[in-house]
PDB file of C-alpha atoms and ligand atoms in Angstrom:
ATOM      1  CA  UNK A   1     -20.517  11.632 175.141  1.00  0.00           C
ATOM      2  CA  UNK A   2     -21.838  14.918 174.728  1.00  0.00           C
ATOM      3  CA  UNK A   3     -23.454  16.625 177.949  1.00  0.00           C
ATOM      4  CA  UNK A   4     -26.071  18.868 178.200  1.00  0.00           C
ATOM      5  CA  UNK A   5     -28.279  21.121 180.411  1.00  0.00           C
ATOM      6  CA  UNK A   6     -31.712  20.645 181.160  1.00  0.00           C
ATOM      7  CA  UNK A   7     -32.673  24.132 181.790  1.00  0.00           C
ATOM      8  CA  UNK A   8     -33.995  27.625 180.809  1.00  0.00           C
ATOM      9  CA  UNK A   9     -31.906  29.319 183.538  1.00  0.00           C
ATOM     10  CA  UNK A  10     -29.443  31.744 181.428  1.00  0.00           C
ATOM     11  CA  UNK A  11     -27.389  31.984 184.595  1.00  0.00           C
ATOM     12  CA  UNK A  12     -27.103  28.278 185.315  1.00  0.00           C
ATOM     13  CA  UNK A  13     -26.324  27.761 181.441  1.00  0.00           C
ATOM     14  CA  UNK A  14     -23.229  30.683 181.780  1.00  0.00           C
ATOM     15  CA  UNK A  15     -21.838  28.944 184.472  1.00  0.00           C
ATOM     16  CA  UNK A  16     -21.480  25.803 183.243  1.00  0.00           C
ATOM     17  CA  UNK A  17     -20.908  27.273 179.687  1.00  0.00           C
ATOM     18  CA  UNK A  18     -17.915  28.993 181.586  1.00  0.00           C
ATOM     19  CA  UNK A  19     -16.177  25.869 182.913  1.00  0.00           C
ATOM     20  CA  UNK A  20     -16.050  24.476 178.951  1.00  0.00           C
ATOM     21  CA  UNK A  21     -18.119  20.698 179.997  1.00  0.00           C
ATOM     22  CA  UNK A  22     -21.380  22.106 178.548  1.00  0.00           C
ATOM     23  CA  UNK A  23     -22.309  20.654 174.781  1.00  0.00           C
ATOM     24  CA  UNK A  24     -25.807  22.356 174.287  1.00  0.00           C
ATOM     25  CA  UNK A  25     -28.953  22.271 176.282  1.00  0.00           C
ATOM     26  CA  UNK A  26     -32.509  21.282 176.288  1.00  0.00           C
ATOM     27  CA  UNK A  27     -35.611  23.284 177.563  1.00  0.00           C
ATOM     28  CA  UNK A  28     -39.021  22.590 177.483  1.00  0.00           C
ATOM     29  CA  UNK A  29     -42.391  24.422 178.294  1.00  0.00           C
ATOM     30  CA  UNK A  30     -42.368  23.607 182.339  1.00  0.00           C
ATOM     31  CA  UNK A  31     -38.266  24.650 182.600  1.00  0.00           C
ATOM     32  CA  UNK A  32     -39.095  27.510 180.644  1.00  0.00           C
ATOM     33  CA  UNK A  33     -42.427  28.638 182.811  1.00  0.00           C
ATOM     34  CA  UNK A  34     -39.751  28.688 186.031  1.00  0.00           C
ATOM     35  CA  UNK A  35     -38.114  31.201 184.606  1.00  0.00           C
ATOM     36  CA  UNK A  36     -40.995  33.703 184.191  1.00  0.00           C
ATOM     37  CA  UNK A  37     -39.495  35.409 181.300  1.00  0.00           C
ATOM     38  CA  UNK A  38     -40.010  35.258 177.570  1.00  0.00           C
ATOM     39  CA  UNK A  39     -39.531  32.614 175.802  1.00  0.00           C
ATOM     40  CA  UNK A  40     -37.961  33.563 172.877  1.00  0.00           C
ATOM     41  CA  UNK A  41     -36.101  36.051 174.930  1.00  0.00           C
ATOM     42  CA  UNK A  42     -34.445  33.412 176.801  1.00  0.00           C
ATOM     43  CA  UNK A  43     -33.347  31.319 173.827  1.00  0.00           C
ATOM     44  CA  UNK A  44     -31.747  34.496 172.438  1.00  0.00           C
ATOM     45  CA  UNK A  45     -29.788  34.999 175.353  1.00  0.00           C
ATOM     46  CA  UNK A  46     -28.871  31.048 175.452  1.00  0.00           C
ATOM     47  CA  UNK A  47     -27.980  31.373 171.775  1.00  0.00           C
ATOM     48  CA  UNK A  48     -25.737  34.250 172.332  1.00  0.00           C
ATOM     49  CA  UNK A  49     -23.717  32.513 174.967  1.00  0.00           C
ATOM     50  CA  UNK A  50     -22.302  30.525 172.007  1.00  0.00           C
ATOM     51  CA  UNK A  51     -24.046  27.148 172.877  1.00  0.00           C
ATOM     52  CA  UNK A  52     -24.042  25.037 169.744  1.00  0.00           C
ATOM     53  CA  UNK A  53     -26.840  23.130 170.665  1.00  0.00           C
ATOM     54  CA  UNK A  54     -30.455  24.545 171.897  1.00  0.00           C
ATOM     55  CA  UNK A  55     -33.517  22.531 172.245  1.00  0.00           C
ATOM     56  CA  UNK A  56     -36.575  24.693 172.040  1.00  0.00           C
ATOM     57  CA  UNK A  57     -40.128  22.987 171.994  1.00  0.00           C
ATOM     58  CA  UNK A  58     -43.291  23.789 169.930  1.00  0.00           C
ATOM     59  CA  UNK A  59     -46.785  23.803 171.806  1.00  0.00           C
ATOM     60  CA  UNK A  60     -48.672  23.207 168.689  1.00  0.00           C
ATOM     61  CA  UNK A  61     -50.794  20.225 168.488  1.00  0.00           C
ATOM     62  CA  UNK A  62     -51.331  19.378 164.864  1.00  0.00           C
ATOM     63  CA  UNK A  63     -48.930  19.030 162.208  1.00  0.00           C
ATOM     64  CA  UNK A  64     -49.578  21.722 160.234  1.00  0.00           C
ATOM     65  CA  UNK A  65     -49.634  24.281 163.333  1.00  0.00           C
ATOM     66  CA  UNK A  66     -46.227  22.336 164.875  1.00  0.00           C
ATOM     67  CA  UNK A  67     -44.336  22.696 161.541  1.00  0.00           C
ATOM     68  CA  UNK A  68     -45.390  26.621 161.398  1.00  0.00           C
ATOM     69  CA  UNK A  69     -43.910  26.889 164.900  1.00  0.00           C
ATOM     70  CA  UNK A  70     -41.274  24.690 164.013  1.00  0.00           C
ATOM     71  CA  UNK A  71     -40.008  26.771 161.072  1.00  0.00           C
ATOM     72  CA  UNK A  72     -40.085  30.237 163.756  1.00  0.00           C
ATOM     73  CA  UNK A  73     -38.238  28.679 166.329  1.00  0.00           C
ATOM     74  CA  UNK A  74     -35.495  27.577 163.857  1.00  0.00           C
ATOM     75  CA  UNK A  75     -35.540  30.837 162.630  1.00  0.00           C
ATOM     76  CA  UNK A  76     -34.523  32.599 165.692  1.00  0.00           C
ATOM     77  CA  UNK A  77     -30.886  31.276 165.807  1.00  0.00           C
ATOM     78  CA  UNK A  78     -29.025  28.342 163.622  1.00  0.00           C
ATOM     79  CA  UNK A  79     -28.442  26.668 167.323  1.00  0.00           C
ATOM     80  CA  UNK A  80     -32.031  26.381 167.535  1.00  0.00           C
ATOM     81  CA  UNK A  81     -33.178  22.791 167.404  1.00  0.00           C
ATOM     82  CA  UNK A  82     -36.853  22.334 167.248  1.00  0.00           C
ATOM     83  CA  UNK A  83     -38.419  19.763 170.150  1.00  0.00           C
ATOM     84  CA  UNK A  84     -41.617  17.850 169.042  1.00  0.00           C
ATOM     85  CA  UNK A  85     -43.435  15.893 171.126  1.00  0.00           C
ATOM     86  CA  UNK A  86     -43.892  12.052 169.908  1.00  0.00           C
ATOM     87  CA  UNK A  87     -47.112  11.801 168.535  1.00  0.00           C
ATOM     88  CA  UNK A  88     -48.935  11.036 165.411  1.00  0.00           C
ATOM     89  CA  UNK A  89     -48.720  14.701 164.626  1.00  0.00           C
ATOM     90  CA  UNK A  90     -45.254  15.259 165.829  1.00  0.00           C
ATOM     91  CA  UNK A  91     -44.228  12.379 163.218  1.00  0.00           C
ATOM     92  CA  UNK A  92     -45.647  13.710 160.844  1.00  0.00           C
ATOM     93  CA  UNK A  93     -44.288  17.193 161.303  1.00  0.00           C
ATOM     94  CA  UNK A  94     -40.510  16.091 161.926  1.00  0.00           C
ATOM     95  CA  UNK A  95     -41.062  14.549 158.655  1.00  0.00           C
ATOM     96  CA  UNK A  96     -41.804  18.006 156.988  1.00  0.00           C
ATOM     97  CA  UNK A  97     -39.239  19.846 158.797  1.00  0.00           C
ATOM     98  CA  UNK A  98     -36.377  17.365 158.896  1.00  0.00           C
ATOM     99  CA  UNK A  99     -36.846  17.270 155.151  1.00  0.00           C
ATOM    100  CA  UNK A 100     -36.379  20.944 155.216  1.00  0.00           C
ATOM    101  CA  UNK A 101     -32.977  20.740 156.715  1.00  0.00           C
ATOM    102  CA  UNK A 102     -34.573  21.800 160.512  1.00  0.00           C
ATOM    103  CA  UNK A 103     -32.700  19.607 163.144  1.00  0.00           C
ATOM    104  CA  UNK A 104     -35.123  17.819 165.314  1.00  0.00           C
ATOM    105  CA  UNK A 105     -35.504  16.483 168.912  1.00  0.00           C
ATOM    106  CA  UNK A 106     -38.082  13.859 169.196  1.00  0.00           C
ATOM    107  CA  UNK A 107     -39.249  14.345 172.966  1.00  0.00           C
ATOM    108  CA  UNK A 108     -41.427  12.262 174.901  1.00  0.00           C
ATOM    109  CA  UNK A 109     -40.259   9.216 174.033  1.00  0.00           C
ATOM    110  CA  UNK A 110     -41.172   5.906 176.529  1.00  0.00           C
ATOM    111  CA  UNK A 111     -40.829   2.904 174.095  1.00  0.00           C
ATOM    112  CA  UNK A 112     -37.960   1.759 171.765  1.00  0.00           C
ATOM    113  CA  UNK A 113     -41.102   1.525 169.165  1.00  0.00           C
ATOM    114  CA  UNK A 114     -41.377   5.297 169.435  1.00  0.00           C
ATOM    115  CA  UNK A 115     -37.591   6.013 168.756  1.00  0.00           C
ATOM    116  CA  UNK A 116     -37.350   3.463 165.530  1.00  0.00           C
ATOM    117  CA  UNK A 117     -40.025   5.890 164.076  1.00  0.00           C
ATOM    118  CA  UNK A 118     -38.631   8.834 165.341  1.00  0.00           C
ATOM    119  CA  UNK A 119     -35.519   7.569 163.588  1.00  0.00           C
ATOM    120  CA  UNK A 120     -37.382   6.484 160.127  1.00  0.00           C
ATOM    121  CA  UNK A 121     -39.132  10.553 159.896  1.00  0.00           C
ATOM    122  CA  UNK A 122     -35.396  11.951 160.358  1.00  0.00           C
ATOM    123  CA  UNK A 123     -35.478  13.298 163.885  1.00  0.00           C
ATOM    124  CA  UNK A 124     -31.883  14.503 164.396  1.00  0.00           C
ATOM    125  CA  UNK A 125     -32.163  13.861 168.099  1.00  0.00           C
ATOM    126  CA  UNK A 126     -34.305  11.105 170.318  1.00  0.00           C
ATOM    127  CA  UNK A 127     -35.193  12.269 173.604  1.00  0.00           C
ATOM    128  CA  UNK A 128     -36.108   8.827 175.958  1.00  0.00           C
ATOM    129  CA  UNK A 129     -37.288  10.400 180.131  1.00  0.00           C
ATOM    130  CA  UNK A 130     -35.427   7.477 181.740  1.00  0.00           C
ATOM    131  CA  UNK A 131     -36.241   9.266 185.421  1.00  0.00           C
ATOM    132  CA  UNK A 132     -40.242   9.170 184.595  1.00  0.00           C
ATOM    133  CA  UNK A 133     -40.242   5.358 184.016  1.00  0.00           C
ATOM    134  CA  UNK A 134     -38.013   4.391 187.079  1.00  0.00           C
ATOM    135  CA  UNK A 135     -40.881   6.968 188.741  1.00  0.00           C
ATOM    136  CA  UNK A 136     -43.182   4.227 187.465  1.00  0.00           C
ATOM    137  CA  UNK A 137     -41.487   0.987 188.590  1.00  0.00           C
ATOM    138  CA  UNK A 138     -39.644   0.634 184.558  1.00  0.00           C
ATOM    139  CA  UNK A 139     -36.326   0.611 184.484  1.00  0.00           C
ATOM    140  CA  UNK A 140     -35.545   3.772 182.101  1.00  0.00           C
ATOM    141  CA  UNK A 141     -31.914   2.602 181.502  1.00  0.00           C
ATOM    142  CA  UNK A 142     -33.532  -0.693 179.810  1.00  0.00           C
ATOM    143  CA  UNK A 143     -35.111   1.402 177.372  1.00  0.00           C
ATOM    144  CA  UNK A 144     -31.495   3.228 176.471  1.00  0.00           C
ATOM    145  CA  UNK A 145     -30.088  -0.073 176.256  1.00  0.00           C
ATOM    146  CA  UNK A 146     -32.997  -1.017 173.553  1.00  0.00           C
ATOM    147  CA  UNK A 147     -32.551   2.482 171.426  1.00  0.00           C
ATOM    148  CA  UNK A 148     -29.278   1.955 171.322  1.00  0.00           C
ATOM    149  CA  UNK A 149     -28.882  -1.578 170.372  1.00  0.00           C
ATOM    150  CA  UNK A 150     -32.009  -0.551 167.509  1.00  0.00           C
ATOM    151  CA  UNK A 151     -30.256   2.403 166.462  1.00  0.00           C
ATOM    152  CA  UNK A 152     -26.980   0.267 165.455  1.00  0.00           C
ATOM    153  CA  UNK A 153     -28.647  -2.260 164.150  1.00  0.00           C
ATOM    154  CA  UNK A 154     -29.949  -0.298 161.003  1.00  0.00           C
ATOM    155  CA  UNK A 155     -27.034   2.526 161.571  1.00  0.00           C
ATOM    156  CA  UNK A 156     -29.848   5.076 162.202  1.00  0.00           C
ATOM    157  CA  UNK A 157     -28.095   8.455 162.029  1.00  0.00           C
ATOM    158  CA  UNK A 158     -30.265   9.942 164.896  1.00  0.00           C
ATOM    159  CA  UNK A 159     -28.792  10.429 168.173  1.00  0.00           C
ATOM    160  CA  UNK A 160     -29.860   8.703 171.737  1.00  0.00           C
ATOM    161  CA  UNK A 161     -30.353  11.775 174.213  1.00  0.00           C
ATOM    162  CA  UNK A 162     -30.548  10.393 177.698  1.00  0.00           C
ATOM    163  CA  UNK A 163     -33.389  12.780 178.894  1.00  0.00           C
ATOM    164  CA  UNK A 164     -35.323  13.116 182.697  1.00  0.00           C
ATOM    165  CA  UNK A 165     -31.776  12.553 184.235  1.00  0.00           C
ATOM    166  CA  UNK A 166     -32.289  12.258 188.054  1.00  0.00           C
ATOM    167  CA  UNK A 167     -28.691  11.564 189.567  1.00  0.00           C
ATOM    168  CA  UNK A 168     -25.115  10.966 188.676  1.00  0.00           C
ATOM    169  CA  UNK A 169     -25.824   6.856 187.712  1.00  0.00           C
ATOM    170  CA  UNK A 170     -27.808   7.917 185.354  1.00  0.00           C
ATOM    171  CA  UNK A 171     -24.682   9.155 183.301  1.00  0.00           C
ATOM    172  CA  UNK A 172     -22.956   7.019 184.296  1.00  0.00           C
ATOM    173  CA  UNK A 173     -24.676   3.899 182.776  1.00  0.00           C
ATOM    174  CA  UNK A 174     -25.703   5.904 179.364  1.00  0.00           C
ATOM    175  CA  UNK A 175     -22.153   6.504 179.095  1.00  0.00           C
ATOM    176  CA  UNK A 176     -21.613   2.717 179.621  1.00  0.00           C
ATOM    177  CA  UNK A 177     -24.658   1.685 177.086  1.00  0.00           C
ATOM    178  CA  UNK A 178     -22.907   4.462 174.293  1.00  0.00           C
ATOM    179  CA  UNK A 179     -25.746   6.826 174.083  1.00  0.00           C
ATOM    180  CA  UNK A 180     -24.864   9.934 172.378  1.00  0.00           C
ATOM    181  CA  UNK A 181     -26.189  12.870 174.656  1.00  0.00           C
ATOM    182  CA  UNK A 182     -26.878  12.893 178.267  1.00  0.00           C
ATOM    183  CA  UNK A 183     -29.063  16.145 179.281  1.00  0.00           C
ATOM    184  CA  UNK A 184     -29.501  16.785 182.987  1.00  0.00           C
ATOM    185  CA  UNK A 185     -30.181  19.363 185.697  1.00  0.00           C
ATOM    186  CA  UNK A 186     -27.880  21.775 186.832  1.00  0.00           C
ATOM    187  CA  UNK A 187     -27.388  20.309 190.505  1.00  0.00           C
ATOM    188  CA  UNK A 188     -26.550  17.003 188.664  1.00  0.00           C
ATOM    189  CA  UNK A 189     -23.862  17.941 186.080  1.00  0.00           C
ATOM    190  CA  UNK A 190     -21.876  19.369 189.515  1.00  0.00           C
ATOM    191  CA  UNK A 191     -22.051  16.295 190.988  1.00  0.00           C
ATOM    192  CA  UNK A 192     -20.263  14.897 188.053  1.00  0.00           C
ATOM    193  CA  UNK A 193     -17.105  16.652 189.292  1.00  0.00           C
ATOM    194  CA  UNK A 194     -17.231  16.419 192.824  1.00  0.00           C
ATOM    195  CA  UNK A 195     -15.708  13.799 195.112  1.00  0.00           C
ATOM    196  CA  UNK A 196     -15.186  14.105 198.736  1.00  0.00           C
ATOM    197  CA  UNK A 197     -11.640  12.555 198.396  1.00  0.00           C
ATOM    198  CA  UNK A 198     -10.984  15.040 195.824  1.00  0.00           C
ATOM    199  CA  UNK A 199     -11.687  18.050 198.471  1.00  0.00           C
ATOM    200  CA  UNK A 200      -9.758  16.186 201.444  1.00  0.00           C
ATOM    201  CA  UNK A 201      -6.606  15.663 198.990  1.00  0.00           C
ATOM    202  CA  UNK A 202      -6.312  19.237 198.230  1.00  0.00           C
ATOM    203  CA  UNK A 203      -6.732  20.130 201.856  1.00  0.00           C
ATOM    204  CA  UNK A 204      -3.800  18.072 202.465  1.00  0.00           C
ATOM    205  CA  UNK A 205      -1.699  19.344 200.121  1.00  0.00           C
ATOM    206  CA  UNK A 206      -2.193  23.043 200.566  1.00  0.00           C
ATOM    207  CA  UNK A 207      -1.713  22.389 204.372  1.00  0.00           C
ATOM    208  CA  UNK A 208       1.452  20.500 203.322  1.00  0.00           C
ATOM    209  CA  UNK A 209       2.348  23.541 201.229  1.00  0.00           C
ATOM    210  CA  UNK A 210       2.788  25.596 204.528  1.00  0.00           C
ATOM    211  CA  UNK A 211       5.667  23.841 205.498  1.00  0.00           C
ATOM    212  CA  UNK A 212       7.784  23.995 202.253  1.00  0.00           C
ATOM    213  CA  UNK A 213      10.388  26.808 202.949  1.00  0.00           C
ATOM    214  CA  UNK A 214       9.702  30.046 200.614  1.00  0.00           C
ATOM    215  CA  UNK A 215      12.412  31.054 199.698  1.00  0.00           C
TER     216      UNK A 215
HETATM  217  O1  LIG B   1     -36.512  18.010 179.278  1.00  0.00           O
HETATM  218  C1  LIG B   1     -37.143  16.789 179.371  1.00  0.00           C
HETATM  219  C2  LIG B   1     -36.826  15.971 180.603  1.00  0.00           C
HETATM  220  O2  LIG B   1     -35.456  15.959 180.835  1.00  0.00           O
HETATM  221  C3  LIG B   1     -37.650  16.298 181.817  1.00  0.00           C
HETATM  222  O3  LIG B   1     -37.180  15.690 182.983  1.00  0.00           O
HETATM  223  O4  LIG B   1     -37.172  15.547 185.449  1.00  0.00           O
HETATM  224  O5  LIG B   1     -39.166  16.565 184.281  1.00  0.00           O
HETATM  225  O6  LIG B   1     -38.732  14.129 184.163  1.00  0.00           O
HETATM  226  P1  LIG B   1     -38.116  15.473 184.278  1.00  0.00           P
END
């Protein structure tokens, strides 16, 4: 499963770029507004870092206007892949631009109707907000299960990326389902590594150290 960041924060992507866990990472207009910087000087600086992997979203509402933007973004960097959100438009446009060799992440996505037709216009990526439907009393994970289950089915090539991650479960379940691509916030992807039993082992050990004789 490949893991990635849900951010815009260059320093937040370095880190975890640093430790060698970190697959790619996803932005999107609000994660990018936080930042108060440029967007397309953030994604430059992402890009640089060596992430394969960078998710950058058009604000264009029609096709014509989100393929333009489309083609720009991809432009920028071959890591760049181009988010669109999933609607009438945005089908038509990843059409167009997956057709065109652009790699793209279908975003937005609430219903396992939505990713079978982001899988039948090529989208490269499906991006399902599993923490936005639990926020609405729908069990998100159900909907992975669903993609998933669709996606073998017909051997779509697209990939399920587990998107609006909230907490370490989350992972943990999409792992369990097979979904591709987890993307999450900083804060979560270090939980992924911590364990209190973990910490109090060490302690023991280095205090355990002490009383080897050195030499
Ligand atoms: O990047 C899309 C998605 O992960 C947003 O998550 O927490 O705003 O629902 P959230």
């Amino acid at each position: 499963m490949k893991l990635f960041l849900d951010t815009a924060s260059v320093a937040e992507i370095r880190t975890m770029w640093e430790t060698g866990i970190l697959d790619g990472v996803t932005t999107n207009p609000t994660l990018v507004a936080k930042e108060g910087r440029r967007f397309e000087e953030v994604l430059r600086e992402i890009c640089a870092l060596g992430v394969p992997s960078v998710s950058a979203e058009v604000v264009a509402t029609t096709a014509e206007a989100m393929v333009g933007e489309g083609r720009h973004l991809r432009g920028l960097h071959p890591a760049i892949y181009v988010k669109v959100p999933m609607t009438p438009a945005g089908l038509r446009a990843t059409k167009v631009l997956a057709a065109e060799g652009t790699r793209v992440n279908m975003t937005l996505v609430f219903s396992a109707t939505q990713a079978l037709l982001a899988a039948k216009v090529g989208a490269t990526y499906v991006s399902p907000f599993i923490g936005r439907l639990d926020d609405q009393s729908q069990v998100g994970m159900d909907l992975i299960r669903d993609i998933v289950q669709i996606y073998r089915n017909y051997r779509f090539a697209t990939q399920v990326l587990v998107a609006s991650i909230r907490h370490p479960i989350h992972v943990l379940e999409a792992a369990k389902i097979g979904a591709d691509i987890a993307t999450m916030p900083y804060g979560v992807m270090e939980k992924l590594a911590q364990h209190p039993l973990t910490d109090l082992g060490l302690a023991r050990f280095l205090k355990d150290w002490e009383k080897v004789p050195k030499a």
